[in-house]
Amino acid sequence: MKYLYKKFCDFEQWLALLLLAGLTLLVFTAALSRTFGYPINWAQDAALVMFAWMCFLGGDIAIRTTGLIGVDLFVKMLPKTLQKFLDITFKIIILIFLAALVIYGYQYAQGYSRRMITTLNISYAWVTSCVPVGACLMFINTAINLIKSIKTPLSEWGNK
């Protein structure tokens, strides 16, 4: 199972990099072609789809690698017991928020399934579905981080 999870994480990172490179290339090419009087009509819509997916995949990667920005100046001054309690509490709150994003994001994506992006001839659900999919991936990684926090002995707390 760990092997499959690692392979999926590698694929997700590769996909996020591919989306970032494609987005950069597309926006640059579209700006250049517009300058010469040959606009690419579908570029803005394609960039929207790529950017939305890239944001949610990147958010999941940041949660998995604990690359999120945190201000822990005051938290580190607290006793280790309180630090661990706050960490676990915040992760539970994040899980509740992500669960709501999955549920409501799915409903939102379903509501936009008939709306079309005319320049790309695809459903707008391709854009909105990044919310429940990305939130689900973030939920899994936050749950993994929560379990690690719970299992970490108090003596090792703060040494992460």
mmCIF file of C-alpha atoms in Angstrom:
data_model
loop_
_atom_site.group_PDB
_atom_site.id
_atom_site.type_symbol
_atom_site.label_atom_id
_atom_site.label_comp_id
_atom_site.label_asym_id
_atom_site.label_seq_id
_atom_site.Cartn_x
_atom_site.Cartn_y
_atom_site.Cartn_z
ATOM 1 C CA MET A 1 0.000 0.000 0.000
ATOM 2 C CA LYS A 2 2.846 2.382 0.829
ATOM 3 C CA TYR A 3 4.368 1.650 -2.578
ATOM 4 C CA LEU A 4 1.124 2.602 -4.368
ATOM 5 C CA TYR A 5 0.787 5.728 -2.223
ATOM 6 C CA LYS A 6 4.348 6.784 -3.080
ATOM 7 C CA LYS A 7 3.738 6.164 -6.776
ATOM 8 C CA PHE A 8 0.533 8.211 -6.628
ATOM 9 C CA CYS A 9 2.358 11.046 -4.835
ATOM 10 C CA ASP A 10 5.087 10.991 -7.477
ATOM 11 C CA PHE A 11 2.462 11.087 -10.229
ATOM 12 C CA GLU A 12 0.650 13.970 -8.523
ATOM 13 C CA GLN A 13 3.883 15.952 -8.251
ATOM 14 C CA TRP A 14 4.711 15.257 -11.895
ATOM 15 C CA LEU A 15 1.213 16.322 -12.953
ATOM 16 C CA ALA A 16 1.420 19.566 -10.945
ATOM 17 C CA LEU A 17 4.777 20.373 -12.555
ATOM 18 C CA LEU A 18 3.381 19.574 -15.988
ATOM 19 C CA LEU A 19 0.395 21.857 -15.361
ATOM 20 C CA LEU A 20 2.676 24.668 -14.183
ATOM 21 C CA ALA A 21 4.930 24.332 -17.228
ATOM 22 C CA GLY A 22 1.960 24.083 -19.595
ATOM 23 C CA LEU A 23 0.253 27.063 -17.997
ATOM 24 C CA THR A 24 3.393 29.177 -18.230
ATOM 25 C CA LEU A 25 4.005 28.211 -21.840
ATOM 26 C CA LEU A 26 0.365 28.739 -22.817
ATOM 27 C CA VAL A 27 0.054 32.177 -21.200
ATOM 28 C CA PHE A 28 3.365 33.317 -22.699
ATOM 29 C CA THR A 29 2.426 32.022 -26.160
ATOM 30 C CA ALA A 30 -1.048 33.580 -25.953
ATOM 31 C CA ALA A 31 0.393 36.964 -24.946
ATOM 32 C CA LEU A 32 2.983 36.798 -27.704
ATOM 33 C CA SER A 33 0.455 35.814 -30.376
ATOM 34 C CA ARG A 34 -1.965 38.518 -29.208
ATOM 35 C CA THR A 35 0.839 41.076 -29.566
ATOM 36 C CA PHE A 36 1.239 40.091 -33.216
ATOM 37 C CA GLY A 37 -2.502 40.253 -33.850
ATOM 38 C CA TYR A 38 -3.260 36.510 -33.762
ATOM 39 C CA PRO A 39 -4.999 35.844 -30.428
ATOM 40 C CA ILE A 40 -5.526 32.297 -29.224
ATOM 41 C CA ASN A 41 -9.199 32.367 -28.252
ATOM 42 C CA TRP A 42 -9.176 29.235 -26.119
ATOM 43 C CA ALA A 43 -5.992 30.055 -24.177
ATOM 44 C CA GLN A 44 -7.701 31.888 -21.318
ATOM 45 C CA ASP A 45 -10.162 29.053 -20.710
ATOM 46 C CA ALA A 46 -7.465 26.388 -20.899
ATOM 47 C CA ALA A 47 -5.318 28.435 -18.507
ATOM 48 C CA LEU A 48 -8.273 28.616 -16.087
ATOM 49 C CA VAL A 49 -8.658 24.833 -16.069
ATOM 50 C CA MET A 50 -4.926 24.253 -15.633
ATOM 51 C CA PHE A 51 -4.589 26.891 -12.899
ATOM 52 C CA ALA A 52 -7.519 25.534 -10.878
ATOM 53 C CA TRP A 53 -6.174 21.987 -10.932
ATOM 54 C CA MET A 54 -2.615 23.133 -10.285
ATOM 55 C CA CYS A 55 -3.720 25.078 -7.175
ATOM 56 C CA PHE A 56 -5.500 22.138 -5.590
ATOM 57 C CA LEU A 57 -2.789 19.616 -6.471
ATOM 58 C CA GLY A 58 -0.169 22.042 -5.180
ATOM 59 C CA GLY A 59 -2.152 22.477 -1.976
ATOM 60 C CA ASP A 60 -2.159 18.734 -1.462
ATOM 61 C CA ILE A 61 1.575 18.531 -2.104
ATOM 62 C CA ALA A 62 2.147 21.350 0.411
ATOM 63 C CA ILE A 63 0.094 19.538 3.054
ATOM 64 C CA ARG A 64 1.877 16.253 2.413
ATOM 65 C CA THR A 65 5.352 17.784 2.606
ATOM 66 C CA THR A 66 4.333 20.163 5.429
ATOM 67 C CA GLY A 67 5.332 23.050 3.187
ATOM 68 C CA LEU A 68 2.559 25.295 4.440
ATOM 69 C CA ILE A 69 3.476 28.603 5.975
ATOM 70 C CA GLY A 70 3.000 28.585 9.718
ATOM 71 C CA VAL A 71 3.608 31.149 12.385
ATOM 72 C CA ASP A 72 4.680 29.127 15.367
ATOM 73 C CA LEU A 73 6.661 31.745 17.271
ATOM 74 C CA PHE A 74 4.175 31.817 20.151
ATOM 75 C CA VAL A 75 3.237 28.160 19.920
ATOM 76 C CA LYS A 76 6.859 27.101 20.480
ATOM 77 C CA MET A 77 6.844 29.050 23.761
ATOM 78 C CA LEU A 78 4.013 26.876 25.088
ATOM 79 C CA PRO A 79 4.530 23.587 26.951
ATOM 80 C CA LYS A 80 4.884 20.532 24.716
ATOM 81 C CA THR A 81 1.577 19.108 25.928
ATOM 82 C CA LEU A 82 -0.267 22.207 24.808
ATOM 83 C CA GLN A 83 1.659 22.328 21.511
ATOM 84 C CA LYS A 84 0.622 18.785 20.699
ATOM 85 C CA PHE A 85 -2.979 19.433 21.776
ATOM 86 C CA LEU A 86 -3.197 22.542 19.554
ATOM 87 C CA ASP A 87 -1.639 20.712 16.598
ATOM 88 C CA ILE A 88 -4.139 17.868 16.866
ATOM 89 C CA THR A 89 -7.045 20.288 17.381
ATOM 90 C CA PHE A 90 -6.112 22.370 14.331
ATOM 91 C CA LYS A 91 -5.748 19.281 12.162
ATOM 92 C CA ILE A 92 -9.200 18.090 13.220
ATOM 93 C CA ILE A 93 -10.656 21.505 12.321
ATOM 94 C CA ILE A 94 -8.895 21.317 8.944
ATOM 95 C CA LEU A 95 -10.353 17.823 8.374
ATOM 96 C CA ILE A 96 -13.867 19.113 9.083
ATOM 97 C CA PHE A 97 -13.349 21.996 6.645
ATOM 98 C CA LEU A 98 -11.952 19.670 3.958
ATOM 99 C CA ALA A 99 -14.867 17.248 4.417
ATOM 100 C CA ALA A 100 -17.254 20.164 3.822
ATOM 101 C CA LEU A 101 -15.264 21.120 0.712
ATOM 102 C CA VAL A 102 -15.550 17.570 -0.617
ATOM 103 C CA ILE A 103 -19.311 17.428 -0.027
ATOM 104 C CA TYR A 104 -20.213 20.904 -1.233
ATOM 105 C CA GLY A 105 -17.572 20.876 -3.977
ATOM 106 C CA TYR A 106 -19.095 17.699 -5.376
ATOM 107 C CA GLN A 107 -22.558 19.273 -5.360
ATOM 108 C CA TYR A 108 -21.143 22.396 -6.998
ATOM 109 C CA ALA A 109 -19.411 20.363 -9.711
ATOM 110 C CA GLN A 110 -22.627 18.441 -10.351
ATOM 111 C CA GLY A 111 -24.510 21.712 -10.731
ATOM 112 C CA TYR A 112 -22.097 22.876 -13.414
ATOM 113 C CA SER A 113 -21.996 19.621 -15.362
ATOM 114 C CA ARG A 114 -24.292 20.968 -18.085
ATOM 115 C CA ARG A 115 -22.555 24.322 -18.443
ATOM 116 C CA MET A 116 -20.025 24.217 -21.271
ATOM 117 C CA ILE A 117 -16.759 25.997 -21.876
ATOM 118 C CA THR A 118 -17.505 26.783 -25.495
ATOM 119 C CA THR A 119 -13.938 27.470 -26.641
ATOM 120 C CA LEU A 120 -12.766 24.088 -25.358
ATOM 121 C CA ASN A 121 -16.045 22.208 -25.904
ATOM 122 C CA ILE A 122 -15.871 20.619 -22.444
ATOM 123 C CA SER A 123 -18.097 20.787 -19.396
ATOM 124 C CA TYR A 124 -17.377 23.440 -16.780
ATOM 125 C CA ALA A 125 -17.398 20.549 -14.300
ATOM 126 C CA TRP A 126 -13.804 19.919 -15.402
ATOM 127 C CA VAL A 127 -12.900 23.148 -13.617
ATOM 128 C CA THR A 128 -15.163 22.818 -10.573
ATOM 129 C CA SER A 129 -14.328 19.155 -9.929
ATOM 130 C CA CYS A 130 -10.839 20.173 -8.830
ATOM 131 C CA VAL A 131 -12.398 21.336 -5.539
ATOM 132 C CA PRO A 132 -13.770 17.975 -4.292
ATOM 133 C CA VAL A 133 -10.894 15.968 -5.770
ATOM 134 C CA GLY A 134 -8.227 18.263 -4.333
ATOM 135 C CA ALA A 135 -9.994 18.519 -0.969
ATOM 136 C CA CYS A 136 -10.270 14.721 -0.818
ATOM 137 C CA LEU A 137 -6.538 14.353 -1.463
ATOM 138 C CA MET A 138 -5.797 17.016 1.173
ATOM 139 C CA PHE A 139 -8.139 15.231 3.598
ATOM 140 C CA ILE A 140 -6.184 11.987 3.193
ATOM 141 C CA ASN A 141 -2.828 13.669 3.764
ATOM 142 C CA THR A 142 -4.105 15.711 6.711
ATOM 143 C CA ALA A 143 -5.478 12.511 8.262
ATOM 144 C CA ILE A 144 -2.075 10.857 7.799
ATOM 145 C CA ASN A 145 -0.388 13.870 9.427
ATOM 146 C CA LEU A 146 -2.938 13.759 12.271
ATOM 147 C CA ILE A 147 -2.164 10.103 12.952
ATOM 148 C CA LYS A 148 1.564 10.909 12.964
ATOM 149 C CA SER A 149 0.948 13.751 15.427
ATOM 150 C CA ILE A 150 -1.083 11.503 17.709
ATOM 151 C CA LYS A 151 1.557 8.743 17.615
ATOM 152 C CA THR A 152 4.491 11.120 18.230
ATOM 153 C CA PRO A 153 5.561 10.792 21.882
ATOM 154 C CA LEU A 154 5.560 13.982 23.917
ATOM 155 C CA SER A 155 9.304 13.640 24.495
ATOM 156 C CA GLU A 156 9.913 13.979 20.735
ATOM 157 C CA TRP A 157 7.421 16.814 20.251
ATOM 158 C CA GLY A 158 8.935 19.963 18.793
ATOM 159 C CA ASN A 159 11.873 18.041 17.298
ATOM 160 C CA LYS A 160 10.068 17.559 13.987
#
